[in-house]
Coordinates of C-alpha atoms and ligand atoms in Angstrom, one line a residue:
X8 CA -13.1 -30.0 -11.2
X9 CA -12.9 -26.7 -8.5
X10 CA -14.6 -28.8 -6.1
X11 CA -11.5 -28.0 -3.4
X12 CA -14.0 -26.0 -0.9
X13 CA -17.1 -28.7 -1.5
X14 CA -15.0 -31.7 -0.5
X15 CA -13.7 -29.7 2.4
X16 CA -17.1 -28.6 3.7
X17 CA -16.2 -24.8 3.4
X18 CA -18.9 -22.7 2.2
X19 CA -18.4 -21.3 -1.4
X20 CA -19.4 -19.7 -4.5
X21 CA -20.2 -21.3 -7.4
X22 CA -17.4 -20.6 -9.8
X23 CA -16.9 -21.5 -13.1
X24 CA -14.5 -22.3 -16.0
X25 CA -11.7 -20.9 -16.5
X26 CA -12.0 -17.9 -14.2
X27 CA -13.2 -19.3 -11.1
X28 CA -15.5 -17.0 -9.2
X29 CA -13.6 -13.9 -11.6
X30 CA -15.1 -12.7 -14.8
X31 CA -12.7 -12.5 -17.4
X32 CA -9.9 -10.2 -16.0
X33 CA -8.2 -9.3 -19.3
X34 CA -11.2 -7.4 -20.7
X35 CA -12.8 -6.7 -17.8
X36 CA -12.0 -3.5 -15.7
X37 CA -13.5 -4.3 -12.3
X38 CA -11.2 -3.9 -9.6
X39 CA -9.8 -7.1 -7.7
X40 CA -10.4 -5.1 -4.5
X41 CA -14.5 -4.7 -6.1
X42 CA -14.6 -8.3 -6.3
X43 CA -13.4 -8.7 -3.0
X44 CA -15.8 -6.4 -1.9
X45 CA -18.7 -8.7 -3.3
X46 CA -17.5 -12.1 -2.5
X47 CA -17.5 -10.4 1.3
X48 CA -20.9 -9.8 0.7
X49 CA -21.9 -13.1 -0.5
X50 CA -20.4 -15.0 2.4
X51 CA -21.9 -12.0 5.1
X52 CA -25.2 -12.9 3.5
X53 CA -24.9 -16.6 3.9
X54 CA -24.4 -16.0 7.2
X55 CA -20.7 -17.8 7.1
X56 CA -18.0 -16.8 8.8
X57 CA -15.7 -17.3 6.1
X58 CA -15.7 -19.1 2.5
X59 CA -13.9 -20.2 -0.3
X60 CA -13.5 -19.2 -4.0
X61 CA -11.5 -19.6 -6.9
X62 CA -9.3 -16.9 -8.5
X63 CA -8.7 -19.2 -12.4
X64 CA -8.7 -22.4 -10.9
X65 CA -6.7 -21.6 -7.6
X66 CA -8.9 -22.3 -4.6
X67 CA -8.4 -18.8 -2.1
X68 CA -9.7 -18.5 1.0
X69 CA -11.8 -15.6 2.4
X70 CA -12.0 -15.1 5.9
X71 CA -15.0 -12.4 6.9
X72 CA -15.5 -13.1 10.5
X73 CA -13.5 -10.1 12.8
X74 CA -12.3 -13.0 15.1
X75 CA -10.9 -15.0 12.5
X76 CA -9.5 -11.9 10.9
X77 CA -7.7 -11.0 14.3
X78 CA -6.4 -14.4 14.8
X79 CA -4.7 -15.0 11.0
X80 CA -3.4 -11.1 10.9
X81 CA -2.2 -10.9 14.9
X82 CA -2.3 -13.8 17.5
X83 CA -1.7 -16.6 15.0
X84 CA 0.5 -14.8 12.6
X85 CA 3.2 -17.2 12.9
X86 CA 1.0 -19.3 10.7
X87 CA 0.2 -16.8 8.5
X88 CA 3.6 -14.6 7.6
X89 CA 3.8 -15.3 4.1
X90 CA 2.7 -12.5 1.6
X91 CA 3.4 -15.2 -1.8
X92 CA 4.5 -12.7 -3.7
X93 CA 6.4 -13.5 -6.8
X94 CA 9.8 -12.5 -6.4
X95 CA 12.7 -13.7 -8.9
X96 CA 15.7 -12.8 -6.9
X97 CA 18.1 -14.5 -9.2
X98 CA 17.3 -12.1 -12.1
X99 CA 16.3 -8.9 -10.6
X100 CA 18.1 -9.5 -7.0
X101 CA 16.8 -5.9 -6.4
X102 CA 13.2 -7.1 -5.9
X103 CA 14.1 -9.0 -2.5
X104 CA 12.3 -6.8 0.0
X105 CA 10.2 -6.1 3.4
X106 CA 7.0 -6.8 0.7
X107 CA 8.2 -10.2 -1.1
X108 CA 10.2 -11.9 1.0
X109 CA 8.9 -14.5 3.8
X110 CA 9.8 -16.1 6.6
X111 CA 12.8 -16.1 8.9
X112 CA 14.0 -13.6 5.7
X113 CA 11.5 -11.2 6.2
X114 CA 11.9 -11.4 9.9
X115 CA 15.1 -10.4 9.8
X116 CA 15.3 -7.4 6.7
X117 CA 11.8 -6.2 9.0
X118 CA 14.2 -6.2 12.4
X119 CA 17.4 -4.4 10.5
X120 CA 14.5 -2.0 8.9
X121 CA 12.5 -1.6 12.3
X122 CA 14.2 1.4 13.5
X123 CA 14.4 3.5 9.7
X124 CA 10.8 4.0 9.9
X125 CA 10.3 5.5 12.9
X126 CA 8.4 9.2 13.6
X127 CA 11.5 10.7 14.9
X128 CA 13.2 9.7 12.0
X129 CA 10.5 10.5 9.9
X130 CA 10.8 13.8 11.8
X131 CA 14.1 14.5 10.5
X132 CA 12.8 14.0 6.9
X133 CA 10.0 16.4 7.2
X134 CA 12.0 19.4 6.3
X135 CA 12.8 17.4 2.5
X136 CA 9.8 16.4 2.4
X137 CA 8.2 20.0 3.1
X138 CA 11.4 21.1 0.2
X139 CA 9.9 18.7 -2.1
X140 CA 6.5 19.8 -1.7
X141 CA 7.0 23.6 -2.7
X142 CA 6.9 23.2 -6.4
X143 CA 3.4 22.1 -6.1
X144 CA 2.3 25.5 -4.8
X145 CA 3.2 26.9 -8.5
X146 CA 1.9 24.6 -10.6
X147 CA -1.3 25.0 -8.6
X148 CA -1.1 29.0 -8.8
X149 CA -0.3 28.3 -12.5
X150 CA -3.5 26.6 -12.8
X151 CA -5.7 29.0 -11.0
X152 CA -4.1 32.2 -13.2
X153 CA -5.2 30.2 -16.2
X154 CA -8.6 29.2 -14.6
X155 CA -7.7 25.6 -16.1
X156 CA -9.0 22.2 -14.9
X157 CA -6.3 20.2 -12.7
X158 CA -5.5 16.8 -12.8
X159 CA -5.6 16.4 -9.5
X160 CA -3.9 13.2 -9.5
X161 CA -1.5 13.5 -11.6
X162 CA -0.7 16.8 -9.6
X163 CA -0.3 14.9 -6.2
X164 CA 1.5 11.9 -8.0
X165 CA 4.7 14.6 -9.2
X166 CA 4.3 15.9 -5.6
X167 CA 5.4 12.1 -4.0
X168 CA 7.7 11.8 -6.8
X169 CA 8.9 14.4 -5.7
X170 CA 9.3 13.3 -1.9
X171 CA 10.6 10.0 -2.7
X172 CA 13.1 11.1 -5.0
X173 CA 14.5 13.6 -2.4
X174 CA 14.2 11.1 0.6
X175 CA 14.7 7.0 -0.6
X176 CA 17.5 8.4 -3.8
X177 CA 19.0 11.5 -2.5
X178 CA 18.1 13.8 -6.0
X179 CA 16.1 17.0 -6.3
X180 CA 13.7 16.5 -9.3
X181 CA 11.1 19.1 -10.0
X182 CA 8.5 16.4 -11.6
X183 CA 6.0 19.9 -12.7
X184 CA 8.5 19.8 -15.0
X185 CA 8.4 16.4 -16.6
X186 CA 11.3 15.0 -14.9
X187 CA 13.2 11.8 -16.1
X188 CA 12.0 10.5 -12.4
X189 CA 9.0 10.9 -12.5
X190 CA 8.3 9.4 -16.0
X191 CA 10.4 6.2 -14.8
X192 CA 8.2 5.7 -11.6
X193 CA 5.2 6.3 -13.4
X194 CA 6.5 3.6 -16.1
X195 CA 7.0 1.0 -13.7
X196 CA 3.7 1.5 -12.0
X197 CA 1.4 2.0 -14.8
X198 CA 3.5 0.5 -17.7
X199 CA 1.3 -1.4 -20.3
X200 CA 2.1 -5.0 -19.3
X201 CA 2.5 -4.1 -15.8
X202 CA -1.1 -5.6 -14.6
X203 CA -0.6 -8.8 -17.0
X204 CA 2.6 -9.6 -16.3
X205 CA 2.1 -9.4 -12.5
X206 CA -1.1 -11.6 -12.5
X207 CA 1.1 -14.3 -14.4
X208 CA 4.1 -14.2 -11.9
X209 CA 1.7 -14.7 -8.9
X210 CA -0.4 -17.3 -10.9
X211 CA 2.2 -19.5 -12.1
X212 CA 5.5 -18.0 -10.5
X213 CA 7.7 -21.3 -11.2
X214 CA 7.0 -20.9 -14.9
X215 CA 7.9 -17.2 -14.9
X216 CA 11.0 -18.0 -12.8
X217 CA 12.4 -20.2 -15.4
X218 CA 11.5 -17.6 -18.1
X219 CA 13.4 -15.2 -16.4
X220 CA 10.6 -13.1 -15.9
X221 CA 11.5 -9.9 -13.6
X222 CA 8.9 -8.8 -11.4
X223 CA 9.5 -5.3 -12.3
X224 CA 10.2 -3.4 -15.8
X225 CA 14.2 -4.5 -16.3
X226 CA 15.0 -1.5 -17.9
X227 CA 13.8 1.1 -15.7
X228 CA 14.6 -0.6 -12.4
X229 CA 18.1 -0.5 -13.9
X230 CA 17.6 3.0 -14.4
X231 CA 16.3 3.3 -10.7
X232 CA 19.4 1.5 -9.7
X233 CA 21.9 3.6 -11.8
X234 CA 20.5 7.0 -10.1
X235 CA 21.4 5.2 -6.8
X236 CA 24.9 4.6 -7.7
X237 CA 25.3 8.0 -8.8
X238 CA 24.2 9.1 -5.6
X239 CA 25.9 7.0 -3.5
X240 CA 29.5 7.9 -5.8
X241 CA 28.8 11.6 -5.5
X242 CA 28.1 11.4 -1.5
X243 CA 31.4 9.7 -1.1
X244 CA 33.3 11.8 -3.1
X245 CA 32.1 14.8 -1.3
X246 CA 31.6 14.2 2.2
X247 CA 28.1 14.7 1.7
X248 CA 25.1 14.0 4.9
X249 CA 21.8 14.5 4.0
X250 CA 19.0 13.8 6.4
X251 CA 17.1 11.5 4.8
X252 CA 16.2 7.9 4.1
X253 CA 19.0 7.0 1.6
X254 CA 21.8 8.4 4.5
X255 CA 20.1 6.1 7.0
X256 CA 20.8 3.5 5.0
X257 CA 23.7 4.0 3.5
X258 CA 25.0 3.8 7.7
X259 CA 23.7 0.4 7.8
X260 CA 25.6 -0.5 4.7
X261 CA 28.9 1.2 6.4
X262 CA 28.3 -1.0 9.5
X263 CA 27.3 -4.2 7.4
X264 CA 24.1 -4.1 8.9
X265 CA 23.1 -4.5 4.8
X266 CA 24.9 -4.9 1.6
X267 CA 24.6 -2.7 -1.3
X268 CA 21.7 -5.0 -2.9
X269 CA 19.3 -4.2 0.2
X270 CA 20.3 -0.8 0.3
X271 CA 19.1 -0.4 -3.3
X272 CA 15.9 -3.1 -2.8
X273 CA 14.4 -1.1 0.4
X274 CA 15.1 2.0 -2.0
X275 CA 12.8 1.0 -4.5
X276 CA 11.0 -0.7 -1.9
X277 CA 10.4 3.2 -0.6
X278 CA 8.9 4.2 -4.1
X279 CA 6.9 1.1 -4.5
X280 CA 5.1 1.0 -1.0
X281 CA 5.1 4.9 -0.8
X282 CA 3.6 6.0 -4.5
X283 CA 0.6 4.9 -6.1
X284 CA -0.3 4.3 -2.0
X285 CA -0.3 8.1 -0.7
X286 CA -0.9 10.0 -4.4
X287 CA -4.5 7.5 -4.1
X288 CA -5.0 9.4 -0.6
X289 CA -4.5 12.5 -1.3
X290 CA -6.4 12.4 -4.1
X291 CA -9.4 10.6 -2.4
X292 CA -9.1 13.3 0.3
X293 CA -9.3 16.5 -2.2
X294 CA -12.1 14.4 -3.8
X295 CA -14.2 14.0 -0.7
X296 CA -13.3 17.5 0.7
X297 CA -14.7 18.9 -3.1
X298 CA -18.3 16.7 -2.3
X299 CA -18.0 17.8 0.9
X300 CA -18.4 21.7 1.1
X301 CA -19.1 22.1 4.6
X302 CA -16.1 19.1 6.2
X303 CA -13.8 21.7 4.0
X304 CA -15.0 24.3 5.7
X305 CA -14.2 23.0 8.7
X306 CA -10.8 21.4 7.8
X307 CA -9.9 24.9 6.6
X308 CA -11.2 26.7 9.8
X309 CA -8.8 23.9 11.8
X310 CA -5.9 24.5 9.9
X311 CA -6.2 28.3 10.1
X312 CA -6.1 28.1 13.9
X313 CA -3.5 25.5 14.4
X314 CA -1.2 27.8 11.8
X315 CA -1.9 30.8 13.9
X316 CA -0.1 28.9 16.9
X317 CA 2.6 27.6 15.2
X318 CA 3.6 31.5 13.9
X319 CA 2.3 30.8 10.3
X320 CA 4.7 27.6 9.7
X321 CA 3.5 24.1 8.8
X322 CA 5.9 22.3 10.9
X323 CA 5.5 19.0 11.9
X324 CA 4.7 19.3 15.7
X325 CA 1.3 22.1 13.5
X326 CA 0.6 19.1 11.5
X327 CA 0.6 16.7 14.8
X328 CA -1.8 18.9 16.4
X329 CA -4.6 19.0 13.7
X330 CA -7.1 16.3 14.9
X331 CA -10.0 16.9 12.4
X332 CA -7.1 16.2 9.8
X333 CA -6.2 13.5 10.7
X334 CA -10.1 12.7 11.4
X335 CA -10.2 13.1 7.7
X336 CA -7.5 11.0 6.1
X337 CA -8.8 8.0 8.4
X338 CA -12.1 8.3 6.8
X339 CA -10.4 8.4 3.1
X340 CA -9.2 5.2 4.3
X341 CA -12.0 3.5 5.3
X342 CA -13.9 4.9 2.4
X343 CA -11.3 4.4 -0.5
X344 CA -8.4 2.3 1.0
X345 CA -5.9 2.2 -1.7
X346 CA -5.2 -1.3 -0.5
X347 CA -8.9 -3.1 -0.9
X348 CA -7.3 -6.6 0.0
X349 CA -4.6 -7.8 2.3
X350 CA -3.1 -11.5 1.2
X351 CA -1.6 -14.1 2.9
X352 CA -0.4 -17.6 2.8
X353 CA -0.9 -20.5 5.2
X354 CA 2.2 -22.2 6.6
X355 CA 0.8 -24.7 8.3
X356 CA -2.5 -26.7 8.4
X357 CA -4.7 -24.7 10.7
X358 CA -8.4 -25.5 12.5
X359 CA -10.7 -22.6 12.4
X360 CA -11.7 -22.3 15.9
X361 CA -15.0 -23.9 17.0
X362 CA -15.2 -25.2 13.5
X363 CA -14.1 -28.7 11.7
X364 CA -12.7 -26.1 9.1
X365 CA -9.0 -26.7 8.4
X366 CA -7.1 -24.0 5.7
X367 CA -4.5 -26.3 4.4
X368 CA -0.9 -25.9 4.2
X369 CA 0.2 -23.4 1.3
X370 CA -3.7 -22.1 1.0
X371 CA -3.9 -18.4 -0.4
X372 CA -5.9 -16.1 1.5
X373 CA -7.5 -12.7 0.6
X374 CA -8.6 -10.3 3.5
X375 CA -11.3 -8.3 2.1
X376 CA -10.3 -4.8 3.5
X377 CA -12.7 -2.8 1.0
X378 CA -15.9 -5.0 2.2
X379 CA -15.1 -4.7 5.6
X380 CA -14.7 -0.8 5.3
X381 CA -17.9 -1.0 3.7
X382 CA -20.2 -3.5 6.1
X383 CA -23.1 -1.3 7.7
X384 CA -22.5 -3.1 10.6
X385 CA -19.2 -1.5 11.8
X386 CA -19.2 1.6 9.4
X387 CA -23.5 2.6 9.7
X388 CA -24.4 4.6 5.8
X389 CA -20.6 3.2 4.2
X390 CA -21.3 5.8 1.3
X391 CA -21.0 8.6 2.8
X392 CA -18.2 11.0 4.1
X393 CA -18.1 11.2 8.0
X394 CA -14.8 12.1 9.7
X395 CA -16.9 11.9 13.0
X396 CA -16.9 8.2 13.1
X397 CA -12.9 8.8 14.1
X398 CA -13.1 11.7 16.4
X399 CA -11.7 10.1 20.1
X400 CA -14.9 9.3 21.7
X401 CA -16.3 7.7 18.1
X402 CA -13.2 5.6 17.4
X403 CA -13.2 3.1 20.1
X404 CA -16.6 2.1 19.1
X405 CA -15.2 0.7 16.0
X406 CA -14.6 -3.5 16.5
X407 CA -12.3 -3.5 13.5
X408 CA -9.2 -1.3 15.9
Ligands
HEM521 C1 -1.5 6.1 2.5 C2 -0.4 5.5 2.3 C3 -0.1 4.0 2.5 C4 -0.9 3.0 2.7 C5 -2.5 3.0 2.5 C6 -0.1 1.8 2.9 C7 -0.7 0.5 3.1 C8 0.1 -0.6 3.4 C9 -0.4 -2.0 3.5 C10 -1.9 -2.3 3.4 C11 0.6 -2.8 3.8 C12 0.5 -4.3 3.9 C13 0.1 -4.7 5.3 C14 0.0 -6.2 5.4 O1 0.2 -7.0 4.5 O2 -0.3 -6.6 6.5 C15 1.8 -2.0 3.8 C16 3.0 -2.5 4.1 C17 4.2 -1.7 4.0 N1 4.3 -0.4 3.8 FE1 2.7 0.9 3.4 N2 1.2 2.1 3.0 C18 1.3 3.5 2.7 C19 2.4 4.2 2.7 C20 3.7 3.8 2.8 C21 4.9 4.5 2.7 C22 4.9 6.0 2.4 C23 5.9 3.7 2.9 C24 7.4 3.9 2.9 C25 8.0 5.0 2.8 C26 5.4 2.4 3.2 C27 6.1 1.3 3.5 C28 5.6 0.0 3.7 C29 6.4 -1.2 4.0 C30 7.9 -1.2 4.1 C31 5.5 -2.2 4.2 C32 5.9 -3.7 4.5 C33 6.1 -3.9 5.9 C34 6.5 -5.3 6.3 O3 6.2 -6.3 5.6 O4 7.2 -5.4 7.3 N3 4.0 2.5 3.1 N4 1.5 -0.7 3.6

């Protein structure tokens, strides 16, 4: 048993039963992206340019070698397309998006989607989001007048429940103030089976097919969907154009471009891809800039000057121009990228160049972003907090752009 990667010649780690080369994932709180992190430096050790492991008894393949890693993401992606996310679309037809769909599917929703997420569009939105933002400057004021701690992300998390709920579902929800919003997002993301029950879908996904297993909470994706069709009534009723994601979509449903079930999927879609994802690096930012007295200094001193040029405003053209910013949220990245591990699945059988290594048909594969953010080689002292490594002359040094 799990000798898939022996019989194939593909270096490994030793795994064993039942977890494969995981401990036991129900008790223990390590991070998938963690583990990722160490099989990368298993196999970097070895000196191999990739390996194999086993998630349970699932053989995944782990490419570490930047070549390889260019060729399965970019040049050969038409091998390599597939995400394999569970997705039950005939329960919860409202899961069906860019993130679980594969294929000529996702090819197409991607080419319909293409020009939503564009800067000039997202242009447009930055007033909303700006709108959306302005609660936050209370609740923090609140805080300092009380000299009490701040959850910090908790604080960022109503912020971008904010934002989406003003941009992807067209309300105004002031989540300071415990909004039903923000409790639903934050039930669907952090729900108590949540983990579980997504680790079973992608384990065995034809079993929790055929129990009708959703891939998100029924109840409040309903609810999700319900705000949506009070939205969409209320805009039709009254002539109302808002400039923001839910109007650009709501045009590609009045020229057929997408029915209402995608309009509502790339919706949630919005919240999904867009939550947990930014309130992790915003959070990760205020963390680093806190250890890191004298890069806040210096953030501070840039945003000050920028400000002055753009007459006191934080527009979006003020926000464009602050380089050491942007310096600084690339460097949250690398150091806590709130994605640790890109997956994919192979299509078709494909030969590792220069090798007589062949990933079969239908083989998972786990990028391990987190270990390659972290390999001395490309990123020289990975612990610690240096915007430099992106300033212009710094960044094209990096092999992993
Ligand atoms: C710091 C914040 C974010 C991070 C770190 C992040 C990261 C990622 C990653 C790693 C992927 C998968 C790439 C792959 O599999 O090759 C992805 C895909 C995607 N993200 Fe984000 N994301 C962020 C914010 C957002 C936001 C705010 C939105 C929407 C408003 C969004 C929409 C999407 C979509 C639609 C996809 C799927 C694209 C496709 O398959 O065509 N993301 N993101």
């Amino acid at each position: 048993m799990l000798t898939y990667w022996k019989r194939r010649n593909i270096p490994y780690l030793e795994p064993s039963i039942p977890f494969g080369n995981f401990e036991n994932s129900i008790t223990n709180t390590k991070s998938h992206g963690l583990y990722f992190k160490e099989f990368y430096d298993k196999f970097k050790k070895m000196g191999a340019k990739c390996g194999g492991i086993y998630a349970y008894v699932v053989p995944v393949f782990v490419p570490i070698d930047l070549e390889i890693i260019k060729l399965l993401l970019v040049k050969d992606f038409q091998h390599f397309h597939t995400r394999g996310f569970y997705t039950n679309e005939r329960d919860q037809p409202v899961s069906v998006n860019l993130f679980t769909v594969d294929g000529e599917r996702w090819r197409l929703l991607r080419t319909k989607f293409t020009p939503v997420f564009t800067s000039a569009k997202m242009k447009i939105m930055y007033e909303l989001m700006v709108a959306a933002s302005k609660t936050m400057e209370d609740h923090l004021r609140e805080h300092a007048r009380k000299k009490v701690p701040l959850d910090v992300k908790d604080c960022v998390g109503r912020m971008t429940a904010n934002i989406i709920g003003s941009c992807a579902f067209g309300i105004e929800c002031n989540s300071y103030n415990d909004s039903k919003f923000h409790k639903i997002l934050k039930a669907i993301v952090l729900g108590g089976t949540a983990y579980i029950r997504i680790l079973f879908c992608n384990a065995l996904p034809d079993l929790a097919r055929f129990l009708k297993i959703p891939l998100l909470p029924a109840k409040e994706t309903n609810q999700l969907c319900d705000i949506l069709d009070e939205t969409l009534n209320y805009r039709k009723e009254s002539n109302v154009l808002r400039n923001d994601f839910l109007q650009l979509v709501i045009e590609m449903k009045d020229k057929e471009i997408v029915n209402l079930t995608e309009l509502k999927a790339q919706c949630i879609l919005f919240f999904l891809a867009g939550f947990e994802t930014s309130a992790t690096t915003m959070t990760f930012v205020l963390f680093e800039l806190a250890c890191n007295q004298n890069i806040q200094h210096k953030l501070r001193k840039e945003i000050n000057e920028v400000l002055v040029q753009h007459d006191n405003k934080m527009t979006y053209e003020a926000i464009a121009n602050m380089k050491y910013l942007d310096m600084v949220i690339l460097e949250t990245l690398r150091k806590h990228p709130p994605v640790p591990f890109l997956n994919r699945v192979s299509v078709n059988d494909f030969q590792i160049p220069d090798s007589d290594m062949i990933v079969e048909k239908g083989t998972k594969i786990m990028f391990p972003v987190l270990g390659l953010h972290h390999d001395p080689e490309y990123f020289p002292e990975p612990n610690s907090f240096i915007p430099e490594r992106f300033s212009d002359e710094n960044k094209s040094k990096i092999p992993l752009l």
